[in-house]
Tab-separated table of C-alpha atoms in Angstrom:
chain	number	residue	atom	x	y	z
A	2	MET	CA	9.365	31.904	-26.477
A	3	ASN	CA	5.733	32.700	-26.261
A	4	LEU	CA	3.681	33.372	-23.050
A	5	ALA	CA	2.129	29.891	-23.048
A	6	ALA	CA	5.493	28.107	-23.020
A	7	ALA	CA	6.746	30.131	-20.565
A	8	THR	CA	4.044	29.829	-18.468
A	9	ASN	CA	4.162	25.481	-18.927
A	10	GLU	CA	7.639	25.771	-18.312
A	11	ASN	CA	6.981	27.685	-15.028
A	12	LEU	CA	4.475	25.286	-14.320
A	13	ALA	CA	6.920	22.020	-14.955
A	14	HIS	CA	9.678	23.903	-12.927
A	15	THR	CA	7.134	24.341	-9.680
A	16	SER	CA	5.967	20.912	-10.228
A	17	ASN	CA	9.333	19.521	-9.668
A	18	VAL	CA	9.972	21.654	-6.848
A	19	LEU	CA	6.701	20.576	-5.129
A	20	ILE	CA	7.653	16.916	-5.484
A	21	TYR	CA	11.055	17.305	-4.334
A	22	SER	CA	9.713	19.188	-1.026
A	23	SER	CA	7.068	16.218	-0.636
A	24	MET	CA	10.029	14.074	-0.614
A	25	ALA	CA	11.566	15.940	2.271
A	26	VAL	CA	8.231	15.855	4.129
A	27	TYR	CA	8.002	12.482	3.593
A	28	THR	CA	11.721	11.605	5.241
A	29	LEU	CA	10.409	13.523	8.249
A	30	ALA	CA	7.267	10.895	8.376
A	31	PHE	CA	9.951	8.295	7.880
A	32	PHE	CA	11.630	9.125	11.022
A	33	ALA	CA	8.529	9.795	13.083
A	34	HIS	CA	7.149	6.654	12.080
A	35	ILE	CA	10.432	5.168	13.275
A	36	ALA	CA	10.396	6.961	16.755
A	37	GLU	CA	6.772	5.564	16.913
A	38	TRP	CA	8.199	2.276	16.515
A	39	VAL	CA	10.897	2.456	18.934
A	40	PHE	CA	9.224	4.518	21.537
A	41	GLY	CA	6.167	1.919	21.378
A	42	SER	CA	8.739	-0.831	22.306
A	43	ARG	CA	7.975	-2.602	25.479
A	44	SER	CA	8.151	-5.472	28.058
A	45	LYS	CA	5.951	-8.396	27.315
A	46	VAL	CA	3.658	-7.694	29.991
A	47	GLY	CA	3.607	-4.038	29.061
A	48	ARG	CA	2.366	-5.172	25.566
A	49	THR	CA	0.168	-7.587	26.984
A	50	ALA	CA	-1.295	-5.223	29.082
A	51	ALA	CA	-2.296	-2.834	26.181
A	52	ALA	CA	-3.348	-5.242	23.703
A	53	LEU	CA	-5.842	-6.407	26.034
A	54	THR	CA	-7.168	-3.148	27.479
A	55	GLY	CA	-6.348	-0.549	24.958
A	56	ASP	CA	-4.523	1.680	27.259
A	57	GLY	CA	-0.473	1.486	27.993
A	58	THR	CA	-0.606	3.579	31.152
A	59	ALA	CA	0.403	2.266	34.275
A	60	ALA	CA	-3.202	2.317	35.878
A	61	ALA	CA	-4.481	0.181	32.679
A	62	ALA	CA	-1.817	-2.285	33.949
A	63	ALA	CA	-2.883	-2.117	37.618
A	64	LYS	CA	-6.562	-3.005	36.470
A	65	ILE	CA	-4.860	-6.407	34.844
A	66	ARG	CA	-3.369	-7.080	38.119
A	67	VAL	CA	-5.305	-6.358	40.799
A	68	GLN	CA	-4.561	-7.098	44.158
A	69	VAL	CA	-7.246	-9.244	45.704
A	70	ALA	CA	-6.096	-10.090	49.226
A	71	GLN	CA	-2.858	-10.583	50.534
A	72	LYS	CA	-1.814	-13.645	52.752
A	73	GLY	CA	1.532	-14.124	54.633
A	74	GLY	CA	2.848	-11.302	52.181
A	75	ALA	CA	1.777	-12.938	49.223
A	76	THR	CA	-0.494	-11.445	46.593
A	77	ALA	CA	-3.095	-13.195	44.676
A	78	VAL	CA	-3.714	-12.118	40.988
A	79	LEU	CA	-7.203	-12.069	39.082
A	80	ASP	CA	-6.583	-13.894	35.811
A	81	ARG	CA	-6.758	-11.520	32.723
A	82	PRO	CA	-9.902	-11.018	30.633
A	83	LYS	CA	-9.714	-13.638	27.523
A	84	ILE	CA	-10.657	-11.186	24.737
A	85	ILE	CA	-10.277	-12.506	21.307
A	86	THR	CA	-10.384	-11.165	17.713
A	87	ARG	CA	-12.832	-13.846	16.311
A	88	SER	CA	-10.905	-15.239	13.157
A	89	ALA	CA	-12.005	-17.640	10.402
A	90	ALA	CA	-12.974	-21.046	10.698
A	91	GLY	CA	-10.072	-23.484	11.690
A	92	SER	CA	-7.560	-20.815	12.518
A	93	ARG	CA	-6.151	-19.272	15.474
A	94	ASP	CA	-8.195	-16.588	17.568
A	95	VAL	CA	-5.620	-14.594	19.065
A	96	PRO	CA	-5.785	-10.913	20.185
A	97	ASP	CA	-4.756	-7.904	17.814
A	98	GLY	CA	-1.723	-6.081	18.539
A	99	PRO	CA	-1.553	-2.804	20.060
A	100	GLY	CA	-0.234	-1.237	16.825
A	101	ALA	CA	3.476	0.706	16.069
A	102	ALA	CA	2.770	2.915	19.043
A	103	GLY	CA	2.587	-0.060	21.460
A	104	GLY	CA	-0.239	1.369	23.679
A	105	THR	CA	2.077	3.754	24.986
A	106	PHE	CA	1.478	8.112	25.058
A	107	LYS	CA	5.180	8.919	23.502
A	108	GLY	CA	4.884	6.167	20.768
A	109	ASP	CA	1.218	7.596	19.858
A	110	LEU	CA	2.773	11.128	20.028
A	111	TYR	CA	5.279	10.153	17.335
A	112	GLY	CA	2.670	8.239	15.550
A	113	ARG	CA	-0.006	11.357	14.725
A	114	ILE	CA	3.288	13.532	14.147
A	115	ALA	CA	3.779	11.173	11.422
A	116	VAL	CA	0.361	10.872	10.308
A	117	SER	CA	0.360	14.619	10.436
A	118	LEU	CA	3.221	14.752	8.481
A	119	THR	CA	2.003	12.176	5.722
A	120	VAL	CA	-1.129	14.256	5.071
A	121	VAL	CA	1.037	17.800	4.432
A	122	ALA	CA	3.566	15.590	2.158
A	123	PHE	CA	0.260	13.939	0.052
A	124	LEU	CA	-0.733	17.351	-0.106
A	125	VAL	CA	2.376	18.924	-1.722
A	126	GLN	CA	2.986	15.814	-3.593
A	127	ALA	CA	-0.599	15.770	-4.969
A	128	GLY	CA	-0.223	20.017	-6.033
A	129	GLY	CA	2.891	18.757	-7.818
A	130	VAL	CA	1.204	16.328	-9.892
A	131	ILE	CA	-1.426	19.040	-10.633
A	132	ALA	CA	0.714	21.720	-11.608
A	133	ARG	CA	2.540	18.957	-14.385
A	134	ALA	CA	-0.968	18.451	-15.786
A	135	MET	CA	-1.599	22.245	-16.089
A	136	SER	CA	2.089	22.086	-17.904
A	137	VAL	CA	1.264	19.612	-20.331
A	138	GLN	CA	-2.476	20.232	-20.591
A	139	ARG	CA	-3.320	16.474	-20.096
A	140	ALA	CA	-3.506	13.822	-17.446
A	141	PRO	CA	-0.805	13.835	-15.581
A	142	TRP	CA	0.436	10.140	-16.620
A	143	GLY	CA	2.084	10.170	-19.988
A	144	ASN	CA	5.240	8.837	-19.114
A	145	MET	CA	6.433	6.383	-16.579
A	146	TYR	CA	7.621	9.650	-14.595
A	147	GLU	CA	3.983	10.868	-14.523
A	148	PHE	CA	2.599	7.477	-13.718
A	149	SER	CA	5.241	6.906	-10.771
A	150	ILE	CA	4.359	10.430	-9.110
A	151	THR	CA	0.832	9.817	-9.383
A	152	PHE	CA	0.758	6.203	-8.063
A	153	SER	CA	2.569	7.039	-4.824
A	154	THR	CA	0.177	9.960	-4.454
A	155	VAL	CA	-2.742	7.851	-4.852
A	156	ALA	CA	-1.407	5.019	-2.744
A	157	VAL	CA	-1.221	7.383	0.096
A	158	ALA	CA	-4.770	8.910	-0.864
A	159	ALA	CA	-5.846	5.314	-0.138
A	160	TYR	CA	-4.136	4.999	2.962
A	161	LEU	CA	-5.437	8.370	4.416
A	162	ILE	CA	-8.899	7.468	3.281
A	163	LEU	CA	-8.936	4.388	5.488
A	164	MET	CA	-7.150	6.184	8.176
A	165	THR	CA	-10.113	8.489	8.061
A	166	LEU	CA	-12.674	5.345	7.800
A	167	LYS	CA	-11.409	4.445	11.072
A	168	LYS	CA	-9.562	1.487	9.817
A	169	ASN	CA	-6.785	0.126	12.173
A	170	VAL	CA	-3.991	0.632	9.288
A	171	ARG	CA	-1.526	2.769	10.984
A	172	TRP	CA	1.029	-0.107	11.464
A	173	MET	CA	1.320	0.373	7.809
A	174	GLY	CA	2.271	4.065	8.023
A	175	LEU	CA	6.707	2.965	8.079
A	176	LEU	CA	6.555	0.879	4.938
A	177	LEU	CA	4.023	3.136	3.013
A	178	VAL	CA	6.395	6.026	3.252
A	179	THR	CA	9.065	3.871	2.346
A	180	THR	CA	7.906	2.870	-0.566
A	181	VAL	CA	6.629	6.673	-1.562
A	182	LEU	CA	9.816	7.351	-1.003
A	183	LEU	CA	11.793	4.950	-3.119
A	184	ASP	CA	8.911	5.065	-5.622
A	185	LEU	CA	9.475	9.213	-6.195
A	186	GLY	CA	13.435	8.402	-5.890
A	187	ILE	CA	13.643	5.863	-8.920
A	188	ALA	CA	10.859	8.584	-10.648
A	189	THR	CA	12.925	11.616	-10.011
A	190	THR	CA	16.591	10.190	-10.667
A	191	VAL	CA	15.956	7.053	-13.778
A	192	LEU	CA	12.416	7.816	-14.842
A	193	TYR	CA	12.074	11.840	-15.159
A	194	THR	CA	11.069	12.747	-18.439
A	195	SER	CA	10.407	16.066	-19.412
A	196	SER	CA	6.874	17.615	-19.993
A	197	ASP	CA	6.042	16.522	-23.390
A	198	GLN	CA	2.624	15.799	-25.314
A	199	LEU	CA	1.369	13.086	-26.390
A	200	VAL	CA	1.634	11.007	-30.118
A	201	PRO	CA	-1.612	12.292	-31.686
A	202	ALA	CA	-3.481	8.674	-31.232
A	203	LEU	CA	-3.340	8.694	-28.040
A	204	HIS	CA	-5.129	12.084	-27.513
A	205	SER	CA	-8.307	10.742	-26.138
A	206	TYR	CA	-10.512	10.912	-22.905
A	207	TRP	CA	-9.889	7.278	-22.648
A	208	LEU	CA	-6.560	8.518	-21.094
A	209	TRP	CA	-8.547	9.759	-18.208
A	210	ILE	CA	-10.363	6.472	-17.912
A	211	HIS	CA	-8.161	3.554	-18.867
A	212	VAL	CA	-4.768	5.002	-17.051
A	213	SER	CA	-6.641	6.601	-13.789
A	214	THR	CA	-7.878	3.442	-13.047
A	215	ALA	CA	-4.847	1.004	-13.413
A	216	ILE	CA	-3.361	3.346	-11.039
A	217	ILE	CA	-6.079	3.358	-8.679
A	218	CYS	CA	-5.520	-0.696	-9.042
A	219	GLY	CA	-1.905	-0.424	-8.416
A	220	ALA	CA	-2.584	1.490	-5.541
A	221	VAL	CA	-4.964	-0.208	-3.835
A	222	PHE	CA	-3.324	-3.807	-4.772
A	223	TYR	CA	-0.116	-2.490	-3.050
A	224	ILE	CA	-1.791	-1.963	-0.079
A	225	GLY	CA	-3.394	-5.679	0.032
A	226	ALA	CA	-0.055	-6.627	-0.518
A	227	VAL	CA	1.593	-4.966	2.324
A	228	ALA	CA	-0.977	-6.602	4.353
A	229	THR	CA	-0.266	-10.066	2.764
A	230	LEU	CA	3.011	-9.956	3.296
A	231	LEU	CA	2.680	-8.873	7.142
A	232	TYR	CA	0.011	-11.266	7.768
A	233	LEU	CA	2.824	-14.269	6.598
A	234	PHE	CA	5.260	-12.756	9.286
A	235	ARG	CA	2.384	-12.552	11.906
A	236	ASP	CA	1.327	-16.066	11.117
A	237	SER	CA	4.400	-17.302	11.467
A	238	TYR	CA	5.234	-15.780	14.910
A	239	GLU	CA	1.804	-16.891	16.470
A	240	SER	CA	2.471	-20.564	14.906
A	241	LYS	CA	5.803	-20.151	16.816
A	242	LEU	CA	3.395	-19.101	19.912
A	243	ALA	CA	1.223	-21.807	19.535
A	244	ASN	CA	3.736	-24.905	19.201
A	245	GLY	CA	5.679	-23.271	22.650
A	246	THR	CA	8.715	-22.038	20.803
A	247	GLU	CA	9.939	-18.696	21.803
A	248	PRO	CA	10.348	-15.887	19.032
A	249	GLY	CA	12.862	-13.554	18.669
A	250	SER	CA	13.192	-10.021	20.619
A	251	PHE	CA	12.776	-8.615	17.265
A	252	ALA	CA	9.502	-10.721	16.800
A	253	HIS	CA	8.074	-9.839	20.242
A	254	SER	CA	8.624	-6.249	19.615
A	255	VAL	CA	7.432	-5.476	16.220
A	256	LEU	CA	5.080	-8.478	15.046
A	257	SER	CA	3.641	-9.067	18.480
A	258	ARG	CA	2.107	-5.084	17.948
A	259	LEU	CA	0.638	-6.123	14.414
A	260	PRO	CA	-2.887	-6.858	14.295
A	261	ALA	CA	-3.737	-10.749	14.573
A	262	ALA	CA	-2.944	-12.760	11.410
A	263	ALA	CA	-6.321	-13.164	11.044
A	264	THR	CA	-7.098	-9.742	10.872
A	265	LEU	CA	-4.369	-9.400	8.001
A	266	ASP	CA	-5.660	-11.794	6.003
A	267	LYS	CA	-8.966	-11.250	6.112
A	268	PHE	CA	-8.235	-7.218	5.402
A	269	SER	CA	-5.689	-8.190	2.433
A	270	TYR	CA	-8.534	-10.583	1.100
A	271	ARG	CA	-11.410	-7.575	0.945
A	272	ILE	CA	-8.829	-5.046	-0.306
A	273	ASN	CA	-7.993	-7.169	-3.092
A	274	ALA	CA	-11.610	-8.493	-3.938
A	275	ALA	CA	-13.036	-4.912	-4.018
A	276	VAL	CA	-10.611	-3.856	-6.518
A	277	PHE	CA	-10.375	-6.766	-8.707
A	278	PRO	CA	-13.609	-5.650	-10.737
A	279	LEU	CA	-11.969	-2.099	-11.433
A	280	TRP	CA	-8.768	-4.120	-12.752
A	281	THR	CA	-11.433	-5.962	-14.874
A	282	PHE	CA	-12.956	-2.807	-16.009
A	283	THR	CA	-9.007	-1.299	-16.481
A	284	ILE	CA	-8.580	-4.240	-19.403
A	285	ILE	CA	-11.700	-3.513	-21.094
A	286	ALA	CA	-11.442	0.259	-21.216
A	287	GLY	CA	-7.924	-0.751	-22.407
A	288	ALA	CA	-9.181	-2.757	-25.117
A	289	ILE	CA	-11.980	-0.371	-26.131
A	290	TRP	CA	-8.864	2.661	-26.112
A	291	ALA	CA	-6.593	0.492	-28.552
A	292	GLY	CA	-9.852	-0.364	-30.488
A	293	ASP	CA	-9.866	3.550	-31.198
A	294	ALA	CA	-6.269	4.099	-31.470
A	295	TRP	CA	-4.748	1.618	-33.253
A	296	GLY	CA	-7.917	-0.526	-35.133
A	297	ARG	CA	-7.705	-3.535	-32.880
A	298	TYR	CA	-8.922	-4.230	-29.469
A	299	TRP	CA	-6.718	-7.000	-28.814
A	300	GLY	CA	-2.931	-7.597	-30.561
A	301	TRP	CA	-1.214	-9.337	-27.679
A	302	ASP	CA	0.981	-6.383	-26.840
A	303	PRO	CA	3.440	-7.161	-24.082
A	304	LYS	CA	1.323	-4.574	-21.646
A	305	GLU	CA	-2.061	-6.367	-22.786
A	306	VAL	CA	-0.763	-9.793	-22.388
A	307	TRP	CA	0.691	-9.000	-18.752
A	308	SER	CA	-2.483	-7.169	-18.152
A	309	PHE	CA	-4.442	-10.286	-18.469
A	310	ILE	CA	-1.883	-12.612	-16.651
A	311	THR	CA	-2.161	-10.357	-13.597
A	312	TRP	CA	-5.923	-10.475	-14.383
A	313	VAL	CA	-5.324	-14.182	-14.134
A	314	ALA	CA	-3.568	-14.617	-11.017
A	315	TYR	CA	-5.669	-12.310	-9.092
A	316	ALA	CA	-8.652	-14.483	-10.101
A	317	CYS	CA	-6.371	-17.834	-8.915
A	318	TYR	CA	-6.244	-16.240	-5.492
A	319	LEU	CA	-9.509	-15.083	-5.175
A	320	HIS	CA	-11.351	-18.461	-6.318
A	321	ALA	CA	-8.200	-20.255	-3.748
A	322	ARG	CA	-9.873	-17.858	-1.036
A	323	ALA	CA	-13.031	-19.996	-1.537
A	324	THR	CA	-11.670	-22.998	-1.734
A	325	ALA	CA	-10.997	-24.946	1.813
A	326	GLY	CA	-7.646	-26.246	1.295
A	327	TRP	CA	-6.251	-23.348	-0.309
A	328	LYS	CA	-7.036	-20.631	2.397
A	329	GLY	CA	-4.558	-19.109	4.327
A	330	ARG	CA	-1.150	-19.086	3.517
A	331	LYS	CA	-1.051	-20.745	0.085
A	332	ALA	CA	-3.417	-18.042	-0.984
A	333	ALA	CA	-1.270	-15.336	0.397
A	334	TYR	CA	1.618	-16.937	-1.871
A	335	LEU	CA	-0.830	-16.383	-4.554
A	336	ALA	CA	-1.763	-12.934	-3.404
A	337	LEU	CA	2.172	-11.951	-3.483
A	338	ILE	CA	2.594	-13.564	-7.093
A	339	ALA	CA	-0.065	-11.745	-8.419
A	340	PHE	CA	1.187	-8.367	-7.284
A	341	GLY	CA	4.419	-9.622	-8.418
A	342	CYS	CA	3.052	-9.882	-12.132
A	343	TRP	CA	1.572	-6.019	-11.413
A	344	LEU	CA	4.785	-4.576	-10.365
A	345	PHE	CA	6.210	-6.375	-13.270
A	346	ASN	CA	3.769	-5.097	-15.697
A	347	TYR	CA	4.403	-1.465	-14.491
A	348	TYR	CA	7.979	-1.255	-14.371
A	349	GLY	CA	9.617	-4.702	-16.976
A	350	VAL	CA	7.404	-4.155	-19.525
A	351	ASN	CA	7.642	-0.757	-19.944
A	352	ILE	CA	11.262	-0.598	-19.668
A	353	PHE	CA	12.776	-4.082	-20.882
A	354	VAL	CA	10.283	-4.888	-22.872
A	355	THR	CA	9.457	-2.836	-26.832
A	356	GLY	CA	5.766	-2.670	-27.310
A	357	LYS	CA	3.048	-0.151	-28.359
A	358	HIS	CA	3.171	0.876	-24.798
A	359	SER	CA	6.507	2.545	-25.063
A	360	TYR	CA	5.417	4.883	-26.728
A	361	ALA	CA	6.345	7.350	-24.223
A	362	GLY	CA	9.773	6.007	-23.395
A	363	VAL	CA	11.347	6.149	-20.064
């Protein structure tokens, strides 16, 4: 074995170690997020106080329940101020929940620990992806294993960027970390492929352009899908409250701490709308690459077909959002169907359908 081959093998081993190490840290972040939700659980009065004041302390609750007079032992209490999150026309105006931490000090502490662990795990995982790229001396997404570890890395990066931009997305942390652990678990057990070079036809700078944009789109679409799914649960919760129905204790404990349905709906729409042009570019870039590699721009390959189906599904969703009769839950169902198309394009086409895009195996 020559020196270069030995170096590449060591880098591949280092990549595997870093990926497994990141899984260990993500597991710690998972339990920290669980603690955040558990210790952030509080009484209905406490959650309402935190939502209205942004403060979970006893002093904040005291500000809401101000004793203004005592007559015959009775206590008069000021009405709580009506603080709302303005939503779209025709929808409910309700306050955002206080978040996973529930406005409590202990819940917030565990939440901060979870985010810190997520940052560490992300850095370790990114190091594993870079080491994999160095071991094969090409872009680290030449097969399903490499695509998966890069996809989850980019998804976490998108989440952390939103956090850095002061967006209220920490409520997504538990679902994100859970998904990343599942993705890495499948990648390291079912999809793992040893380091290898691509077939000559695929050695092109378009690999960096086309596949990288596909990964970015998938990661951002995932965040939009999570927000859409939670919107459906939160919207159902708000509907029950509006109709005078008492939701269960689990709904009170979890759903009441999420952002308002209108906030989640707006967030998911903006995320999907922002990345849709990039998905359009991804398909165009893939066609150009296909022209260079295979001598035709479009050949109705299964991957090409499902990429186009995904594009149509998201286009329908965006169009539905602009149509008055299809806003809200109907549009949300379309968004989830569109993401389902992307998932099938990611896993189903590569694993179960034979085509030119199955070049690297699984």
